[in-house]
């Protein structure tokens, strides 16, 4: 039997995502009520510009006093889609203190202060759900947190930023340079006026921290994630990748060490083989590849951003939290029982593609090979071409630790025959 008294929802933020959440709550009200077991009512909307016309939202619900809204005491669920650290952090903890559960899409805040927010939720017996914080509409957080709860996840490898994937895909398919591809992404609305958070990897790093924490049941903060942007990727890098049967993606990679004693989390451009499932992810789409002991290899794919996809994830969490509310229960919370250390980037092991500008004369290859051997980095393949006294030397290594490769490159730069290091690219997905 359906409860007649509605569950009241406060919406913090009414931009692209928030307005879509409000629209779906209104247009799908009957369906949501049937799925939850009680009607849901939009009880207030906190915004910065109250004078702006918001179609479908009663102006009487709009307020600039977000704090008063979350303190009302009759609010069952607070939906936070304003982003940033403050005032979002204070508003969420205040909501818990006044009896509300929280649904958030705030990746930056969760990556920085997720442990404290989970602790506050537990202290007050409330839910904290955030499916929309990673990969938009793609169901990912809940499968990791619930469906794979009985399994052991060893690796999460994914494309979690649509802007960077659009740019790199354009460079790959059209031969465009980075700036040209970025300009196209901006014109089409895939890139912000200031794309720094995307192209420098900050957005993906926040998502990597969240994914690693859930996958490995440990504390991983944004500061623990190695981050490298993709602004230095060139058309020449793509040409080299194609010669290897690869393409280039900006990847978020979370791994459990072989001995199980630590984890790593990193974001950087990498070559991946064309036959890897992630290589075929085009445009602004996201995809995440999960490797677990019992389940094997799983791939989650779909739109990773935008108002409607993100709102879909928010509404899914809202339904789950409201059901918990009716049942007087809470869903799965933070799981960090392993307390595994996060290893530095230097301990990460992968293959490398190094392009060197060298003198075109006898003995150069032997000198370069000696440097690699002295630093314990095994060479897989070498390709050399050149004329008129200058040459290009491309070395692909077997798997090696990042610290060993860094030492190798530093030593190569000291050779008189090495004019410069044109590029260094990691090779993943093999």
Coordinates of C-alpha atoms in Angstrom, one line a residue:
X1 CA 0.0 0.0 0.0
X2 CA 1.4 3.4 -1.0
X3 CA 2.0 6.0 1.7
X4 CA 0.1 9.2 0.9
X5 CA 2.3 11.6 2.8
X6 CA 5.0 12.7 0.3
X7 CA 8.8 12.5 0.9
X8 CA 10.1 16.0 0.7
X9 CA 13.2 16.8 -1.5
X10 CA 15.4 19.9 -1.3
X11 CA 17.3 20.7 -4.5
X12 CA 20.6 22.6 -4.1
X13 CA 21.5 24.0 -7.5
X14 CA 19.3 24.4 -10.6
X15 CA 21.7 24.6 -13.5
X16 CA 21.9 22.1 -16.4
X17 CA 21.7 19.1 -14.1
X18 CA 19.5 20.5 -11.3
X19 CA 16.8 21.8 -13.7
X20 CA 16.7 18.4 -15.4
X21 CA 16.3 16.7 -12.0
X22 CA 13.4 19.0 -11.2
X23 CA 11.8 18.4 -14.6
X24 CA 11.9 14.6 -14.3
X25 CA 10.6 14.7 -10.8
X26 CA 7.6 16.6 -12.1
X27 CA 6.9 14.8 -15.4
X28 CA 7.5 11.3 -14.0
X29 CA 6.0 11.9 -10.6
X30 CA 3.5 9.1 -10.8
X31 CA 6.1 6.5 -11.9
X32 CA 8.5 7.6 -9.2
X33 CA 5.8 7.3 -6.5
X34 CA 5.0 3.8 -7.7
X35 CA 8.6 2.7 -7.6
X36 CA 9.3 4.3 -4.2
X37 CA 6.0 3.5 -2.5
X38 CA 5.3 7.1 -1.7
X39 CA 5.0 10.4 -3.6
X40 CA 8.0 12.7 -3.7
X41 CA 7.6 16.4 -3.5
X42 CA 10.0 19.1 -4.5
X43 CA 10.0 21.2 -1.3
X44 CA 12.6 23.9 -2.2
X45 CA 15.2 24.9 -4.7
X46 CA 18.3 26.8 -3.6
X47 CA 19.8 29.0 -6.3
X48 CA 22.2 32.0 -6.6
X49 CA 20.1 34.0 -9.1
X50 CA 16.4 33.9 -8.0
X51 CA 15.3 36.2 -10.8
X52 CA 16.1 33.7 -13.5
X53 CA 13.0 32.1 -15.1
X54 CA 13.0 28.4 -14.4
X55 CA 10.4 26.6 -16.5
X56 CA 8.3 24.1 -14.6
X57 CA 9.4 25.2 -11.2
X58 CA 7.1 27.1 -8.9
X59 CA 8.8 30.4 -8.1
X60 CA 7.6 30.1 -4.5
X61 CA 9.9 27.1 -4.0
X62 CA 13.0 29.1 -5.1
X63 CA 15.3 30.5 -2.4
X64 CA 18.8 31.9 -2.1
X65 CA 19.1 30.7 1.5
X66 CA 20.4 27.1 1.0
X67 CA 21.3 26.8 4.7
X68 CA 17.8 27.5 5.9
X69 CA 16.4 25.1 3.4
X70 CA 18.5 22.1 4.6
X71 CA 17.8 23.1 8.2
X72 CA 14.0 22.9 7.8
X73 CA 13.7 19.6 9.6
X74 CA 10.9 18.3 7.3
X75 CA 13.3 17.6 4.4
X76 CA 13.8 13.9 3.8
X77 CA 16.4 14.0 1.0
X78 CA 18.8 16.8 -0.1
X79 CA 20.0 16.6 -3.7
X80 CA 23.3 18.5 -4.1
X81 CA 24.3 19.5 -7.6
X82 CA 26.0 22.8 -7.0
X83 CA 29.5 21.4 -7.2
X84 CA 32.8 22.7 -5.6
X85 CA 34.0 22.3 -2.1
X86 CA 32.2 25.1 -0.2
X87 CA 29.4 25.7 0.6
X88 CA 28.5 22.2 -0.6
X89 CA 30.5 20.5 2.2
X90 CA 28.8 22.5 5.0
X91 CA 25.4 22.2 3.4
X92 CA 25.7 18.4 3.2
X93 CA 26.9 18.0 6.8
X94 CA 24.1 20.4 7.9
X95 CA 21.6 18.3 6.1
X96 CA 22.7 15.1 7.9
X97 CA 22.5 17.0 11.2
X98 CA 18.9 18.0 10.5
X99 CA 17.7 14.5 9.5
X100 CA 18.1 14.4 5.8
X101 CA 19.8 11.9 3.6
X102 CA 21.9 13.2 0.7
X103 CA 22.3 12.5 -3.0
X104 CA 25.3 14.3 -4.6
X105 CA 27.0 14.6 -8.0
X106 CA 30.0 16.4 -6.4
X107 CA 33.1 14.5 -7.5
X108 CA 35.6 17.1 -6.3
X109 CA 34.2 17.2 -2.8
X110 CA 33.8 13.4 -2.5
X111 CA 37.4 12.9 -3.7
X112 CA 38.7 15.3 -1.2
X113 CA 36.5 14.7 1.8
X114 CA 34.5 11.5 1.1
X115 CA 35.7 9.9 4.4
X116 CA 34.4 12.8 6.5
X117 CA 31.1 13.0 4.7
X118 CA 30.5 9.2 5.1
X119 CA 31.4 9.5 8.8
X120 CA 28.8 12.3 9.2
X121 CA 26.2 10.2 7.4
X122 CA 26.8 7.2 9.7
X123 CA 26.8 9.4 12.8
X124 CA 23.3 10.6 12.0
X125 CA 22.0 7.4 10.5
X126 CA 21.5 8.8 7.0
X127 CA 22.4 7.8 3.4
X128 CA 25.1 9.4 1.2
X129 CA 24.7 8.3 -2.5
X130 CA 26.7 9.7 -5.4
X131 CA 26.3 7.6 -8.6
X132 CA 26.2 10.8 -10.7
X133 CA 29.7 11.8 -9.4
X134 CA 31.4 9.4 -11.8
X135 CA 30.6 8.7 -15.5
X136 CA 27.2 10.4 -15.7
X137 CA 24.4 8.0 -16.5
X138 CA 26.6 4.9 -16.5
X139 CA 25.8 2.6 -13.6
X140 CA 29.2 2.2 -12.0
X141 CA 29.3 3.2 -8.3
X142 CA 26.5 0.8 -7.4
X143 CA 27.9 -2.2 -9.3
X144 CA 31.3 -1.7 -7.6
X145 CA 29.8 -1.1 -4.2
X146 CA 27.0 -3.7 -4.3
X147 CA 27.1 -6.1 -7.2
X148 CA 30.8 -6.8 -6.8
X149 CA 30.8 -6.6 -3.0
X150 CA 31.5 -10.4 -2.8
X151 CA 34.3 -10.3 -5.4
X152 CA 37.9 -9.0 -5.4
X153 CA 38.5 -6.1 -7.8
X154 CA 42.0 -5.9 -9.0
X155 CA 41.9 -3.2 -11.7
X156 CA 39.7 -0.4 -12.9
X157 CA 40.7 1.2 -16.2
X158 CA 38.6 3.8 -17.9
X159 CA 37.8 6.8 -19.9
X160 CA 35.9 9.0 -17.4
X161 CA 36.0 12.5 -19.1
X162 CA 34.0 13.1 -22.2
X163 CA 35.7 16.4 -23.2
X164 CA 39.2 14.8 -23.4
X165 CA 37.9 11.8 -25.2
X166 CA 36.2 14.0 -27.8
X167 CA 39.4 15.9 -28.4
X168 CA 41.7 12.8 -28.6
X169 CA 39.2 11.1 -30.9
X170 CA 39.1 14.1 -33.2
X171 CA 42.9 14.1 -33.3
X172 CA 42.9 10.4 -34.1
X173 CA 40.3 10.4 -36.8
X174 CA 41.0 13.7 -38.5
X175 CA 44.7 14.2 -37.9
X176 CA 44.0 17.6 -36.2
X177 CA 46.4 19.1 -33.7
X178 CA 45.4 19.5 -30.1
X179 CA 44.4 23.2 -30.3
X180 CA 42.3 22.6 -33.4
X181 CA 40.5 19.7 -31.8
X182 CA 39.9 21.7 -28.6
X183 CA 38.4 24.6 -30.6
X184 CA 36.0 22.2 -32.2
X185 CA 35.0 20.7 -28.8
X186 CA 34.4 24.2 -27.5
X187 CA 32.3 25.2 -30.5
X188 CA 30.2 22.1 -30.1
X189 CA 29.7 22.7 -26.4
X190 CA 31.8 19.7 -25.3
X191 CA 34.5 21.9 -23.6
X192 CA 34.1 24.7 -21.2
X193 CA 35.4 28.2 -21.9
X194 CA 38.1 27.3 -19.4
X195 CA 38.8 23.6 -20.1
X196 CA 41.7 23.2 -17.5
X197 CA 39.9 20.8 -15.2
X198 CA 39.2 18.5 -18.1
X199 CA 42.4 18.7 -20.2
X200 CA 44.8 18.7 -17.3
X201 CA 43.2 15.7 -15.8
X202 CA 41.8 17.2 -12.6
X203 CA 38.2 16.0 -13.3
X204 CA 39.4 12.5 -14.1
X205 CA 41.7 12.3 -11.1
X206 CA 38.7 13.1 -8.7
X207 CA 36.8 10.3 -10.3
X208 CA 39.8 7.9 -10.1
X209 CA 40.0 8.6 -6.3
X210 CA 36.4 7.7 -5.8
X211 CA 36.6 4.6 -8.0
X212 CA 39.8 3.4 -6.3
X213 CA 38.3 3.9 -2.8
X214 CA 35.2 1.8 -3.6
X215 CA 36.9 -0.9 -5.7
X216 CA 39.7 -1.6 -3.1
X217 CA 37.8 -0.8 0.1
X218 CA 40.5 1.7 1.2
X219 CA 41.0 5.5 1.6
X220 CA 42.0 7.2 -1.6
X221 CA 42.0 11.0 -1.7
X222 CA 42.5 13.3 -4.7
X223 CA 46.0 14.1 -3.5
X224 CA 46.9 10.4 -3.8
X225 CA 46.2 10.3 -7.5
X226 CA 49.0 10.9 -10.0
X227 CA 47.8 13.3 -12.6
X228 CA 49.1 14.2 -16.0
X229 CA 47.1 16.1 -18.6
X230 CA 46.8 15.6 -22.3
X231 CA 47.8 19.0 -23.7
X232 CA 51.2 17.8 -24.9
X233 CA 49.8 15.0 -27.0
X234 CA 50.6 15.7 -30.7
X235 CA 49.6 14.4 -34.1
X236 CA 53.1 12.8 -34.2
X237 CA 52.2 10.8 -31.1
X238 CA 49.0 9.5 -32.9
X239 CA 51.1 8.6 -35.9
X240 CA 53.5 6.6 -33.7
X241 CA 50.5 4.9 -32.0
X242 CA 49.0 3.9 -35.3
X243 CA 52.3 2.3 -36.3
X244 CA 52.0 0.2 -33.2
X245 CA 48.4 -0.7 -33.8
X246 CA 47.2 1.6 -31.0
X247 CA 45.3 4.8 -30.3
X248 CA 45.7 7.3 -27.4
X249 CA 43.2 7.9 -24.6
X250 CA 43.3 9.8 -21.4
X251 CA 42.9 7.0 -18.9
X252 CA 42.0 6.7 -15.2
X253 CA 43.8 3.6 -13.9
X254 CA 43.3 2.2 -10.4
X255 CA 45.3 -1.0 -9.6
X256 CA 45.9 -3.4 -6.8
X257 CA 49.5 -4.3 -6.4
X258 CA 50.4 -7.9 -7.4
X259 CA 51.1 -8.8 -3.8
X260 CA 47.8 -7.2 -2.7
X261 CA 49.6 -4.9 -0.2
X262 CA 49.0 -1.6 -1.8
X263 CA 47.1 0.3 -4.5
X264 CA 47.8 2.9 -7.1
X265 CA 45.6 5.5 -8.8
X266 CA 46.7 7.6 -11.8
X267 CA 45.4 9.6 -14.7
X268 CA 47.5 10.2 -17.8
X269 CA 47.4 9.8 -21.6
X270 CA 48.3 6.3 -22.8
X271 CA 48.5 4.2 -25.9
X272 CA 46.1 1.3 -26.0
X273 CA 45.8 -1.5 -28.6
X274 CA 43.1 -1.0 -31.2
X275 CA 41.6 -4.4 -30.2
X276 CA 41.0 -3.3 -26.6
X277 CA 37.4 -2.4 -25.9
X278 CA 38.3 1.1 -24.7
X279 CA 39.9 1.9 -28.1
X280 CA 36.5 2.0 -29.8
X281 CA 35.0 4.5 -27.4
X282 CA 34.3 7.6 -29.6
X283 CA 33.3 11.2 -29.2
X284 CA 32.3 12.4 -25.7
X285 CA 31.4 8.9 -24.4
X286 CA 32.8 7.3 -21.3
X287 CA 33.7 3.7 -20.6
X288 CA 35.2 1.9 -17.7
X289 CA 36.8 -1.6 -17.8
X290 CA 36.7 -3.5 -14.5
X291 CA 38.8 -6.6 -13.8
X292 CA 37.7 -8.8 -10.9
X293 CA 38.8 -12.3 -9.7
X294 CA 35.5 -14.1 -10.0
X295 CA 33.5 -11.9 -12.4
X296 CA 36.4 -11.5 -14.8
X297 CA 36.4 -8.5 -17.2
X298 CA 33.4 -6.2 -17.2
X299 CA 32.9 -3.0 -19.3
X300 CA 30.5 -0.2 -18.5
X301 CA 29.8 2.2 -21.4
X302 CA 27.6 5.2 -22.1
X303 CA 27.2 9.0 -22.0
X304 CA 29.4 10.4 -19.2
X305 CA 28.1 13.9 -18.8
X306 CA 25.2 16.3 -19.7
X307 CA 22.0 17.3 -18.0
X308 CA 19.8 14.3 -18.8
X309 CA 22.4 11.5 -18.4
X310 CA 23.6 12.9 -15.0
X311 CA 20.0 13.6 -13.9
X312 CA 19.2 9.9 -14.6
X313 CA 21.9 8.8 -12.2
X314 CA 20.7 11.4 -9.6
X315 CA 17.1 10.1 -9.9
X316 CA 18.2 6.5 -9.5
X317 CA 19.9 7.4 -6.2
X318 CA 16.9 9.4 -5.2
X319 CA 14.6 6.4 -5.6
X320 CA 17.0 4.2 -3.6
X321 CA 17.4 6.7 -0.8
X322 CA 13.7 7.3 -0.6
X323 CA 13.0 3.5 -0.4
X324 CA 15.5 3.3 2.4
X325 CA 13.8 6.2 4.2
X326 CA 10.4 4.5 4.0
X327 CA 11.9 1.3 5.4
X328 CA 13.7 3.0 8.2
X329 CA 17.1 1.7 6.9
X330 CA 20.2 2.9 5.2
X331 CA 22.0 1.5 2.2
X332 CA 25.7 0.4 1.9
X333 CA 28.0 3.2 3.1
X334 CA 31.7 3.7 3.1
X335 CA 33.9 0.5 3.1
X336 CA 37.5 1.1 3.9
X337 CA 38.3 -1.9 6.0
X338 CA 41.5 -2.8 4.1
X339 CA 43.3 0.5 4.8
X340 CA 45.8 -0.2 2.1
X341 CA 48.5 2.3 1.4
X342 CA 48.5 4.2 -1.9
X343 CA 51.8 3.7 -3.6
X344 CA 53.6 6.6 -5.4
X345 CA 53.7 6.8 -9.2
X346 CA 57.3 5.6 -9.2
X347 CA 56.0 2.1 -8.2
X348 CA 53.6 1.9 -11.1
X349 CA 54.5 -0.7 -13.7
X350 CA 53.7 -0.4 -17.4
X351 CA 55.2 -0.4 -20.8
X352 CA 56.6 2.7 -22.4
X353 CA 56.9 4.2 -25.9
X354 CA 59.9 6.7 -26.0
X355 CA 60.7 8.7 -29.1
X356 CA 64.3 10.2 -29.1
X357 CA 66.0 12.6 -31.5
X358 CA 69.5 11.4 -31.9
X359 CA 72.6 11.8 -34.1
X360 CA 72.6 9.6 -37.2
X361 CA 75.9 7.8 -36.7
X362 CA 77.2 4.4 -35.8
X363 CA 77.1 3.4 -32.1
X364 CA 74.1 5.5 -31.1
X365 CA 71.8 2.5 -30.7
X366 CA 74.3 0.7 -28.6
X367 CA 74.7 3.7 -26.3
X368 CA 71.0 4.0 -25.8
X369 CA 70.5 0.3 -25.2
X370 CA 73.3 0.3 -22.6
X371 CA 71.5 3.1 -20.7
X372 CA 68.3 1.1 -20.6
X373 CA 70.1 -2.0 -19.4
X374 CA 71.9 -0.1 -16.7
X375 CA 68.6 1.0 -15.3
X376 CA 67.0 -2.4 -15.5
X377 CA 64.5 -1.5 -18.2
X378 CA 64.1 -4.2 -20.9
X379 CA 63.6 -3.2 -24.5
X380 CA 60.9 -4.9 -26.5
X381 CA 61.3 -3.2 -29.9
X382 CA 63.4 -0.4 -31.5
X383 CA 62.8 1.5 -34.7
X384 CA 65.3 4.0 -36.2
X385 CA 65.0 6.3 -39.2
X386 CA 66.9 9.4 -40.3
X387 CA 69.2 11.2 -42.7
X388 CA 71.5 14.1 -43.0
X389 CA 73.1 13.5 -39.6
X390 CA 69.8 13.4 -37.6
X391 CA 67.7 10.5 -36.7
X392 CA 64.6 9.4 -34.8
X393 CA 64.8 6.5 -32.5
X394 CA 61.7 4.9 -31.1
X395 CA 62.0 2.5 -28.2
X396 CA 59.2 0.4 -26.8
X397 CA 59.9 -1.3 -23.5
X398 CA 58.7 -4.3 -21.7
X399 CA 56.9 -3.6 -18.4
X400 CA 59.0 -1.5 -16.0
X401 CA 58.5 0.7 -12.9
X402 CA 57.9 4.4 -13.6
X403 CA 60.9 5.3 -11.3
X404 CA 63.2 3.1 -13.4
X405 CA 62.0 4.7 -16.6
X406 CA 62.4 8.2 -15.2
X407 CA 66.0 7.4 -14.3
X408 CA 66.6 6.0 -17.8
X409 CA 65.3 9.1 -19.5
X410 CA 67.4 11.4 -17.3
X411 CA 70.5 9.4 -18.2
X412 CA 69.6 9.4 -21.9
X413 CA 69.5 13.2 -21.8
X414 CA 73.1 13.2 -20.7
X415 CA 74.3 11.5 -23.8
X416 CA 76.0 13.7 -26.4
X417 CA 74.3 11.7 -29.2
X418 CA 70.8 12.3 -27.9
X419 CA 69.5 15.6 -29.1
X420 CA 66.3 15.4 -27.1
X421 CA 63.4 13.3 -25.9
X422 CA 60.5 14.0 -28.3
X423 CA 57.8 12.2 -26.4
X424 CA 57.2 9.6 -23.7
X425 CA 53.9 7.7 -23.7
X426 CA 52.8 4.8 -21.5
X427 CA 51.3 1.7 -23.2
X428 CA 48.3 0.2 -21.3
X429 CA 45.6 -2.4 -21.9
X430 CA 47.8 -5.3 -22.9

